[in-house]
PDB file of C-alpha atoms in Angstrom:
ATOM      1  CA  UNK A   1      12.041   7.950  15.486  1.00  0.00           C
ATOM      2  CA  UNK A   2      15.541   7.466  13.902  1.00  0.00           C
ATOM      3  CA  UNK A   3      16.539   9.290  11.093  1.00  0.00           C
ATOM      4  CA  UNK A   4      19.054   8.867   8.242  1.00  0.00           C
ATOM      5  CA  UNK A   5      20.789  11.617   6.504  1.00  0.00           C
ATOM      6  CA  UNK A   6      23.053  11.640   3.253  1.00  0.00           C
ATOM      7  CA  UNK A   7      24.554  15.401   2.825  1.00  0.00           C
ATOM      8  CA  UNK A   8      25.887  14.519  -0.762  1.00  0.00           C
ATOM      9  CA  UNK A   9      23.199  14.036  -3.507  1.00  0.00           C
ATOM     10  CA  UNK A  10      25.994  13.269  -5.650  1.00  0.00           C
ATOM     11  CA  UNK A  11      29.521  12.580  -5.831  1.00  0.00           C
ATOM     12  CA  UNK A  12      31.934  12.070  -8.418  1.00  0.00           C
ATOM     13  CA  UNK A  13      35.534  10.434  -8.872  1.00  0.00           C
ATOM     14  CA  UNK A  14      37.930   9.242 -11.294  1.00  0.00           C
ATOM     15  CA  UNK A  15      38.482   5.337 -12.209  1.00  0.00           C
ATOM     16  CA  UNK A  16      40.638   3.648  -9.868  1.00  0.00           C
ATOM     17  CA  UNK A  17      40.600   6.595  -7.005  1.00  0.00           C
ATOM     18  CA  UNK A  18      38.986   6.419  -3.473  1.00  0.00           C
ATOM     19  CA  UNK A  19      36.043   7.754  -2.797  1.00  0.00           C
ATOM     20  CA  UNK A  20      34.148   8.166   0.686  1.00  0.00           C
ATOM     21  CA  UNK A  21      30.265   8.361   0.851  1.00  0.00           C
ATOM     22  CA  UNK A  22      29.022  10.460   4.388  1.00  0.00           C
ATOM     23  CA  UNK A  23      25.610   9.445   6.448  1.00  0.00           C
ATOM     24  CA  UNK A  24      25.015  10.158  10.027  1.00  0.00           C
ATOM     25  CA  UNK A  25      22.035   8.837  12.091  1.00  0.00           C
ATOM     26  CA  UNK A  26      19.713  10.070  15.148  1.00  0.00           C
ATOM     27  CA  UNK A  27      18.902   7.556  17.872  1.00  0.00           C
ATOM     28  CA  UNK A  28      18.863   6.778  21.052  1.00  0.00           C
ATOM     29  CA  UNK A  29      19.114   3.088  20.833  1.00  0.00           C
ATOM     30  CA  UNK A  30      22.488   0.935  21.698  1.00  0.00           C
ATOM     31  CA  UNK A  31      21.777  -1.688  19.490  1.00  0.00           C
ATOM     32  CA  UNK A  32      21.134  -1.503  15.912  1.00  0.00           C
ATOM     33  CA  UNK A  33      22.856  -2.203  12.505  1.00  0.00           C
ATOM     34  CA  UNK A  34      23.577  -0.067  10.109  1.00  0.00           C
ATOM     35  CA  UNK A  35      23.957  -1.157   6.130  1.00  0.00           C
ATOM     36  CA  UNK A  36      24.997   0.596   2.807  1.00  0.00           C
ATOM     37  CA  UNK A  37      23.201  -0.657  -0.013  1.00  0.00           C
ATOM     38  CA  UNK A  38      24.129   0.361  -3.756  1.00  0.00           C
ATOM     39  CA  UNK A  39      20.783   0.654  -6.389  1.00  0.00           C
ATOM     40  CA  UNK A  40      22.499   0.893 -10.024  1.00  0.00           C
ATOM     41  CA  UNK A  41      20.308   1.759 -13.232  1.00  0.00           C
ATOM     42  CA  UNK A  42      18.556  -1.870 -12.975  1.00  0.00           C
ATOM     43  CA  UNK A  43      16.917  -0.642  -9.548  1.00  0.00           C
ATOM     44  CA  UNK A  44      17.694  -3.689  -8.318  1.00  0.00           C
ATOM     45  CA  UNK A  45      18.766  -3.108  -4.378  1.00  0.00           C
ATOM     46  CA  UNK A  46      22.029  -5.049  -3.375  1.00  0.00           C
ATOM     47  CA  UNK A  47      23.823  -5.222  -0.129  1.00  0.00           C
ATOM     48  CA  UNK A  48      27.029  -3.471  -0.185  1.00  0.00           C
ATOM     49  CA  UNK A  49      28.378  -3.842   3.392  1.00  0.00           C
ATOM     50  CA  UNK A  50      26.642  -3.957   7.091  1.00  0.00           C
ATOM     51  CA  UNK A  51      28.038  -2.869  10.676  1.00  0.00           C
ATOM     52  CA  UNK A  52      26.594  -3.891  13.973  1.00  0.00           C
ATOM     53  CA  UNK A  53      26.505  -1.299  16.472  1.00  0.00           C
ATOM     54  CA  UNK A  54      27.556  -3.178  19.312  1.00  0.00           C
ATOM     55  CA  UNK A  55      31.409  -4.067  17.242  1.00  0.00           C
ATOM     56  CA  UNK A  56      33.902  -1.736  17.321  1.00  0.00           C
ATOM     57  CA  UNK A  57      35.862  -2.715  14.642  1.00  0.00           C
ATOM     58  CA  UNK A  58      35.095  -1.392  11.481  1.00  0.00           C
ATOM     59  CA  UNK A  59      33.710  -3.738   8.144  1.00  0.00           C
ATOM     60  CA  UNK A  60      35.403  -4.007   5.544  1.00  0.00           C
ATOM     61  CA  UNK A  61      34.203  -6.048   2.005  1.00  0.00           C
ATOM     62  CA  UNK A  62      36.948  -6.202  -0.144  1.00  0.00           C
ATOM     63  CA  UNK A  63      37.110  -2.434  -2.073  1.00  0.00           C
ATOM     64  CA  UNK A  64      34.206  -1.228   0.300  1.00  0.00           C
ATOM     65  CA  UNK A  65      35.041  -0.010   4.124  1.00  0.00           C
ATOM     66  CA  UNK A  66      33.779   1.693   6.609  1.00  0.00           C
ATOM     67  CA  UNK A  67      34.390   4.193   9.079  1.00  0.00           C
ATOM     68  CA  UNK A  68      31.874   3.795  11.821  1.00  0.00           C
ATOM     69  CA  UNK A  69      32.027   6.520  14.919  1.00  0.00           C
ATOM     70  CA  UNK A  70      29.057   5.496  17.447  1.00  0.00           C
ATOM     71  CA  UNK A  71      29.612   8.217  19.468  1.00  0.00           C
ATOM     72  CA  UNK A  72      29.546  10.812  16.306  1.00  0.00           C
ATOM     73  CA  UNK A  73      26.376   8.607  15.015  1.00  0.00           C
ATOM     74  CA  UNK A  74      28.480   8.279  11.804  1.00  0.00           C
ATOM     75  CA  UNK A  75      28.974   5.606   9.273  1.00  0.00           C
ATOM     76  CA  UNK A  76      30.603   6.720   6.405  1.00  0.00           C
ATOM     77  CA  UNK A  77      31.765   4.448   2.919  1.00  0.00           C
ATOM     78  CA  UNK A  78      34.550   4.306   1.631  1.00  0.00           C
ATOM     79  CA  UNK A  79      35.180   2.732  -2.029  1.00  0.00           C
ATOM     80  CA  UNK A  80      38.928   2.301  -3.014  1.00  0.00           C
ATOM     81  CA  UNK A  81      40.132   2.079  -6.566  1.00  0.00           C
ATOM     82  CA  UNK A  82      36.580   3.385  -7.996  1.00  0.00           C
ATOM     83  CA  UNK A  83      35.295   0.831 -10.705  1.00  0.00           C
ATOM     84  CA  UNK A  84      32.785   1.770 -13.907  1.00  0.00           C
ATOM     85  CA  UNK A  85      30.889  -0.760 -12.126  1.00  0.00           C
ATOM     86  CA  UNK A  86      30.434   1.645  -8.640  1.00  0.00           C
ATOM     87  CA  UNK A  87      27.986   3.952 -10.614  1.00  0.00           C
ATOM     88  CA  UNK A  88      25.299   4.194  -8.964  1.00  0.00           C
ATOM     89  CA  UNK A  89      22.454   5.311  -5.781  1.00  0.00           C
ATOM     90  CA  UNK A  90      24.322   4.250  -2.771  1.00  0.00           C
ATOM     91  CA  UNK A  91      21.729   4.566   0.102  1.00  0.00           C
ATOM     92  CA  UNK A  92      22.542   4.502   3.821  1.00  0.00           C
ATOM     93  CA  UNK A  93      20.231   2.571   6.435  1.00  0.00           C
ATOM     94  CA  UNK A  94      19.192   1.949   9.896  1.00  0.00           C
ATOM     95  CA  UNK A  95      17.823  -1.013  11.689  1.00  0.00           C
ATOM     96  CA  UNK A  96      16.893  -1.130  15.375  1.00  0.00           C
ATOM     97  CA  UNK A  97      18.480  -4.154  17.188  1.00  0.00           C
ATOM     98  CA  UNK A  98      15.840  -4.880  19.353  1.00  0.00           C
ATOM     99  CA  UNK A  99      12.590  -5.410  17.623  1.00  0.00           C
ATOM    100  CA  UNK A 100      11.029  -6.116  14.353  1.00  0.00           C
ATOM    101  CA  UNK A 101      11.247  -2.735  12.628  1.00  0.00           C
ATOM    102  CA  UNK A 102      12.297  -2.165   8.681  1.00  0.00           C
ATOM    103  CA  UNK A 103      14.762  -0.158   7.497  1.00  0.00           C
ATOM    104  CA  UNK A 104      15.244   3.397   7.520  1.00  0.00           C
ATOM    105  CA  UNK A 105      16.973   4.502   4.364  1.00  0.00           C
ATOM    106  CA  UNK A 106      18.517   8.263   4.095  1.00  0.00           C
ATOM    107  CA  UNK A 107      17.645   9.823   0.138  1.00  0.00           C
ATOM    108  CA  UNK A 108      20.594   8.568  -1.126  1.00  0.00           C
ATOM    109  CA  UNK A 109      24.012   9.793  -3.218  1.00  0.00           C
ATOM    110  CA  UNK A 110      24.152   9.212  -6.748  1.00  0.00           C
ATOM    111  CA  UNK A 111      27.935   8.133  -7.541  1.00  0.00           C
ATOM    112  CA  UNK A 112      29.459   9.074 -10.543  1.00  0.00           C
ATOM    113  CA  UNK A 113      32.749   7.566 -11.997  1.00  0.00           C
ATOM    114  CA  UNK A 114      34.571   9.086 -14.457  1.00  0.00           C
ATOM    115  CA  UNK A 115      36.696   6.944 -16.503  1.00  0.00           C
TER     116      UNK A 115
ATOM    117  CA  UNK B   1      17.994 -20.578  -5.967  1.00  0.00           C
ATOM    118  CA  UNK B   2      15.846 -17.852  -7.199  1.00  0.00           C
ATOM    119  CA  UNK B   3      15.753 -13.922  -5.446  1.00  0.00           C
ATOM    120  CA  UNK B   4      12.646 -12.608  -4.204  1.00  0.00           C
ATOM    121  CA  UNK B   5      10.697 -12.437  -7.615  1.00  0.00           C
ATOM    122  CA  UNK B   6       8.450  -9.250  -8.108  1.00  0.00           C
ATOM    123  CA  UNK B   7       5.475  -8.661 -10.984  1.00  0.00           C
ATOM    124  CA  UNK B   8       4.926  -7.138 -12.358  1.00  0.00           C
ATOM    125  CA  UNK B   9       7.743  -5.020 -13.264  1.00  0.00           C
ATOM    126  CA  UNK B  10       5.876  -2.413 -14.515  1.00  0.00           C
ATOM    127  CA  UNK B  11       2.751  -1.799 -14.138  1.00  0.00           C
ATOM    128  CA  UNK B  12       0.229   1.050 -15.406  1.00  0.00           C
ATOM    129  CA  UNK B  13      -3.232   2.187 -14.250  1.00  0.00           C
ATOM    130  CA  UNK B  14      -5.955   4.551 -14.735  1.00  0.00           C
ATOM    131  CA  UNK B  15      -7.044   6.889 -11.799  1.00  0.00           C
ATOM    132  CA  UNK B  16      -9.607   5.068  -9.631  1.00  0.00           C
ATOM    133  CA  UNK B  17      -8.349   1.314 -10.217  1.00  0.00           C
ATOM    134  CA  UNK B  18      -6.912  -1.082  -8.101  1.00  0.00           C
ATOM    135  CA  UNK B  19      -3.314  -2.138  -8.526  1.00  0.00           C
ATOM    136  CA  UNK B  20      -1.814  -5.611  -7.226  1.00  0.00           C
ATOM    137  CA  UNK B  21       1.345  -5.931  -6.836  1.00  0.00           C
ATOM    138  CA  UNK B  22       3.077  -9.522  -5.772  1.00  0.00           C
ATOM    139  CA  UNK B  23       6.134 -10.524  -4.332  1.00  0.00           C
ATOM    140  CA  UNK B  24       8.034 -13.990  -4.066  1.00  0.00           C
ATOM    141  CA  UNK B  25      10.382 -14.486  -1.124  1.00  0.00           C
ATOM    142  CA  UNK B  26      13.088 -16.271  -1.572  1.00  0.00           C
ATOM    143  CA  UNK B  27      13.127 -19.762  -0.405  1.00  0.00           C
ATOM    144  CA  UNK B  28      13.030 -20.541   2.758  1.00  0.00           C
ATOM    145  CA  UNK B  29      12.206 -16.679   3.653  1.00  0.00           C
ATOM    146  CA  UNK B  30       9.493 -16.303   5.987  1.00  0.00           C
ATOM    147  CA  UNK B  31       9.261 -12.595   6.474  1.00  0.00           C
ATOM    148  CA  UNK B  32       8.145 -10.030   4.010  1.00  0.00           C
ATOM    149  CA  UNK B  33       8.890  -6.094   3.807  1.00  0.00           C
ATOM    150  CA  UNK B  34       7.543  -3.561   1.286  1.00  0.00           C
ATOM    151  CA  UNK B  35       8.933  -0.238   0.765  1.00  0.00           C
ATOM    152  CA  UNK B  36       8.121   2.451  -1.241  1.00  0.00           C
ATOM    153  CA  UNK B  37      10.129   4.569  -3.530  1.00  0.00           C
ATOM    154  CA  UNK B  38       9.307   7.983  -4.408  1.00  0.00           C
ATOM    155  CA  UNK B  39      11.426   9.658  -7.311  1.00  0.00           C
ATOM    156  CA  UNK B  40      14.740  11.048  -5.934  1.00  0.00           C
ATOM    157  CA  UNK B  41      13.798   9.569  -2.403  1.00  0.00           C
ATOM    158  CA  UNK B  42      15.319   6.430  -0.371  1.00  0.00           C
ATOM    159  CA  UNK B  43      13.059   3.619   0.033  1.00  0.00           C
ATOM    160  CA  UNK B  44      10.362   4.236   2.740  1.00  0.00           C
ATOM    161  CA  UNK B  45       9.563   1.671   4.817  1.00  0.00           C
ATOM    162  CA  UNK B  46       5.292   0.108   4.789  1.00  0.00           C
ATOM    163  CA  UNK B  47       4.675  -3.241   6.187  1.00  0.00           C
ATOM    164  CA  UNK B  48       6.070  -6.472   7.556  1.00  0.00           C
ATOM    165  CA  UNK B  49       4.686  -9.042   7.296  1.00  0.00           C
ATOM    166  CA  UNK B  50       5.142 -13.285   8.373  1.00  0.00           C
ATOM    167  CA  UNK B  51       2.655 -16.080   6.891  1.00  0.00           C
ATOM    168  CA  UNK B  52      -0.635 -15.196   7.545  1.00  0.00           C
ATOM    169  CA  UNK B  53       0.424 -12.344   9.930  1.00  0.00           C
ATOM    170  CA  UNK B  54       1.100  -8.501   9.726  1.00  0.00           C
ATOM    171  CA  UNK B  55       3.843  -7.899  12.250  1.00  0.00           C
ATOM    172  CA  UNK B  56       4.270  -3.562  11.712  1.00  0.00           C
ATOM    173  CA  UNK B  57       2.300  -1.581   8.992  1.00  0.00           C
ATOM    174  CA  UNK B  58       3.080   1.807  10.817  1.00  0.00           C
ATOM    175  CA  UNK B  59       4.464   3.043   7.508  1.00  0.00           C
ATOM    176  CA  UNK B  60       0.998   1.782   5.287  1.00  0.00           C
ATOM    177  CA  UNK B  61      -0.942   4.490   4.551  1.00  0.00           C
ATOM    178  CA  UNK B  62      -4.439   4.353   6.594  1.00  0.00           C
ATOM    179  CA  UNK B  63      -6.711   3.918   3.699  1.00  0.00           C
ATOM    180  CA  UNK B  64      -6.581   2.253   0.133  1.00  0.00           C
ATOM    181  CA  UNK B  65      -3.653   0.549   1.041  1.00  0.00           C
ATOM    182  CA  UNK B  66      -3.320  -3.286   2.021  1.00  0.00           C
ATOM    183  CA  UNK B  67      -1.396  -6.393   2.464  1.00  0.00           C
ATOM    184  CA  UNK B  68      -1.454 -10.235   2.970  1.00  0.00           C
ATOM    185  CA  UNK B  69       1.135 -12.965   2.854  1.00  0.00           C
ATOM    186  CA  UNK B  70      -1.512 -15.694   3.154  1.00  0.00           C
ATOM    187  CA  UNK B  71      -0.271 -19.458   3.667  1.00  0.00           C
ATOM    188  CA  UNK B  72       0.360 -19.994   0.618  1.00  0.00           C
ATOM    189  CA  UNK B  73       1.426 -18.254  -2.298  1.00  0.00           C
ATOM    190  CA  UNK B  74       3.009 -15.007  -3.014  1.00  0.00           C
ATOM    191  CA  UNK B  75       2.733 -11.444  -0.982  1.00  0.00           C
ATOM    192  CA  UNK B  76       0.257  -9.638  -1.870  1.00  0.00           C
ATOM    193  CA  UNK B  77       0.238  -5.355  -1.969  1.00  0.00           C
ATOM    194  CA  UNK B  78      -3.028  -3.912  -3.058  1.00  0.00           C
ATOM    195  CA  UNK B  79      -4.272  -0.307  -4.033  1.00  0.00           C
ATOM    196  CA  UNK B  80      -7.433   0.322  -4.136  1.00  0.00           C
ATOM    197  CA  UNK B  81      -8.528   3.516  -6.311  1.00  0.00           C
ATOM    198  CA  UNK B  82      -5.414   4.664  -7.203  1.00  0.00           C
ATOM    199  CA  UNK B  83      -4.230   8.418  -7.398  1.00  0.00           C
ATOM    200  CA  UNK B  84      -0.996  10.410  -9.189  1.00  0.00           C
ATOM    201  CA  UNK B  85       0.337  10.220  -6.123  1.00  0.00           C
ATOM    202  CA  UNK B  86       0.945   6.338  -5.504  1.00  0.00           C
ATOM    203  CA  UNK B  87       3.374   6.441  -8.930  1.00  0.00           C
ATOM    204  CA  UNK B  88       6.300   4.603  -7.716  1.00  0.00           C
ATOM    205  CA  UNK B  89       8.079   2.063  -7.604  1.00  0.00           C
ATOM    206  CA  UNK B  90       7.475  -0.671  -4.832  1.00  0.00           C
ATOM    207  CA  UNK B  91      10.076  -2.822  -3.379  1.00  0.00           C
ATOM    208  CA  UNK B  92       9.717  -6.358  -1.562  1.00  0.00           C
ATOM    209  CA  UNK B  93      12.187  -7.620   0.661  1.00  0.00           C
ATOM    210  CA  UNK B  94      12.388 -10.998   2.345  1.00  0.00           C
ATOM    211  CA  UNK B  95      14.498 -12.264   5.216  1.00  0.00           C
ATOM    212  CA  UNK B  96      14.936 -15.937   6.667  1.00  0.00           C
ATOM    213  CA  UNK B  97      13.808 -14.699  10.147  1.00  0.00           C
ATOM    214  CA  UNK B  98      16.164 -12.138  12.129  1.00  0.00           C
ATOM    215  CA  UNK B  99      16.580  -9.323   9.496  1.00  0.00           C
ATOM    216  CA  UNK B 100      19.861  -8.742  11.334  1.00  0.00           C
ATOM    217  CA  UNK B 101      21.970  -9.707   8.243  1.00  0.00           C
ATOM    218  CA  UNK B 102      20.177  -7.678   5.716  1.00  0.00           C
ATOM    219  CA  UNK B 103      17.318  -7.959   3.508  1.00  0.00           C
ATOM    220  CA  UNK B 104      17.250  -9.208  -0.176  1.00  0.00           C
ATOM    221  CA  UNK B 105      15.430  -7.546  -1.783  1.00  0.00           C
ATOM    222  CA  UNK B 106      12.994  -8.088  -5.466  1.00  0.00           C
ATOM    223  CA  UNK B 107      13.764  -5.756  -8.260  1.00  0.00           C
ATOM    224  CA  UNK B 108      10.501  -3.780  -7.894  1.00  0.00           C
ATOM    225  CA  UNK B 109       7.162  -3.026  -9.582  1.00  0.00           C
ATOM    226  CA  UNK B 110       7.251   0.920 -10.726  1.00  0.00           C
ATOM    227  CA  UNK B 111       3.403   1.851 -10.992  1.00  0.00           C
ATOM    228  CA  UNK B 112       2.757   4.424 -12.953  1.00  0.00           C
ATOM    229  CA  UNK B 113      -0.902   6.146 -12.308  1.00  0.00           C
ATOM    230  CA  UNK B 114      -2.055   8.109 -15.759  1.00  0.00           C
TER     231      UNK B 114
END
């Protein structure tokens, strides 16, 4: 079974710095995609930024990037000039490739910006 | 072009009742997820689900829990005799087929079990 971890239950930076969210993953699949979704006070769930396995180029979404390393099962965000608006849960997840599996989220950081 | 709609939003019950919760895909979304959400956790995956089909409930709990997405109308997740520890909140997600771009997902139903 694949597993998702997120080391930092919460993390906090200053308006308009960069900030870089870690998760690393277990499998022993080749094809999956990986996503970062952001859950603010509303609890609604909203896509932040997704990576497919099999590209080695890294995705970027205007302030969010990030820094996928396949080999180091890594896929760390990165938010540049922090916003009030970045507050919130940012959860990291897995999806296998091949089949018709959900997601498996890690528990999540909680990000706080300081204005 | 509405989300995936979820009601209710909040939604209370005594010990021992049933709880329904439904879920609206978005148009033209065949495919149906439901997650839970335990406080301070990440969303746990519990069923998929096409019309009139379950695809994967390995993450539904074996009893009191079930779910339909019948022909027509909305996604159905029941509880039947509900206990302290099914207060959560419940996510639906919908896709237009290959889940490969990402789910979008409802705004969620927290139950709350007194």
């Amino acid at each position: 079974a694949q597993t998702v971890t997120q080391s930092q239950p919460e993390m906090s930076v200053q308006e308009a710095e960069t900030v870089t969210l870690s998760c690393t993953y277990d499998t022993s699949e080749s094809d999956y995609y990986l996503f970062w979704y952001k859950q603010p006070p509303s609890r609604q769930m909203i896509l932040v930024i997704r990576q497919e396995a099999y590209k080695q180029q890294n995705a970027t979404e205007n302030r969010f990037s990030v820094n996928f390393q396949k080999a180091a099962k890594s896929f760390s965000l990165k938010i540049s000039d922090s916003q009030l608006g970045d507050a919130a849960m940012y959860f990291c997840a897995y999806r296998s490739g091949g089949g018709a599996d959900g997601l498996t989220f890690g528990k999540g950081t909680h990000l706080i910006i300081q204005p | 072009n509405a989300g995936v709609m979820q009601n209710p939003r909040h939604l209370v019950r005594r010990r021992g009742q049933e709880a329904r919760l439904r879920c609206s895909p978005m148009k033209g979304h065949s495919h149906v997820y439901w997650y839970r959400q335990l406080p301070e956790e990440g969303l746990k995956f519990m069923v998929y689900l096409q019309k009139e089909n379950i695809i994967d409930e390995s993450g539904m709990p074996k009893e009191r829990f079930s779910a339909e997405f019948p022909k027509e109308g909305p996604s159905i997740l029941r509880i039947q005799q509900v206990v302290r520890g099914d207060s959560a909140a419940y996510f639906c997600a919908s896709s237009p087929g290959s889940a490969n771009y990402g789910y979008t997902f409802g705004s969620g139903t927290r139950l709350t079990v007194v």
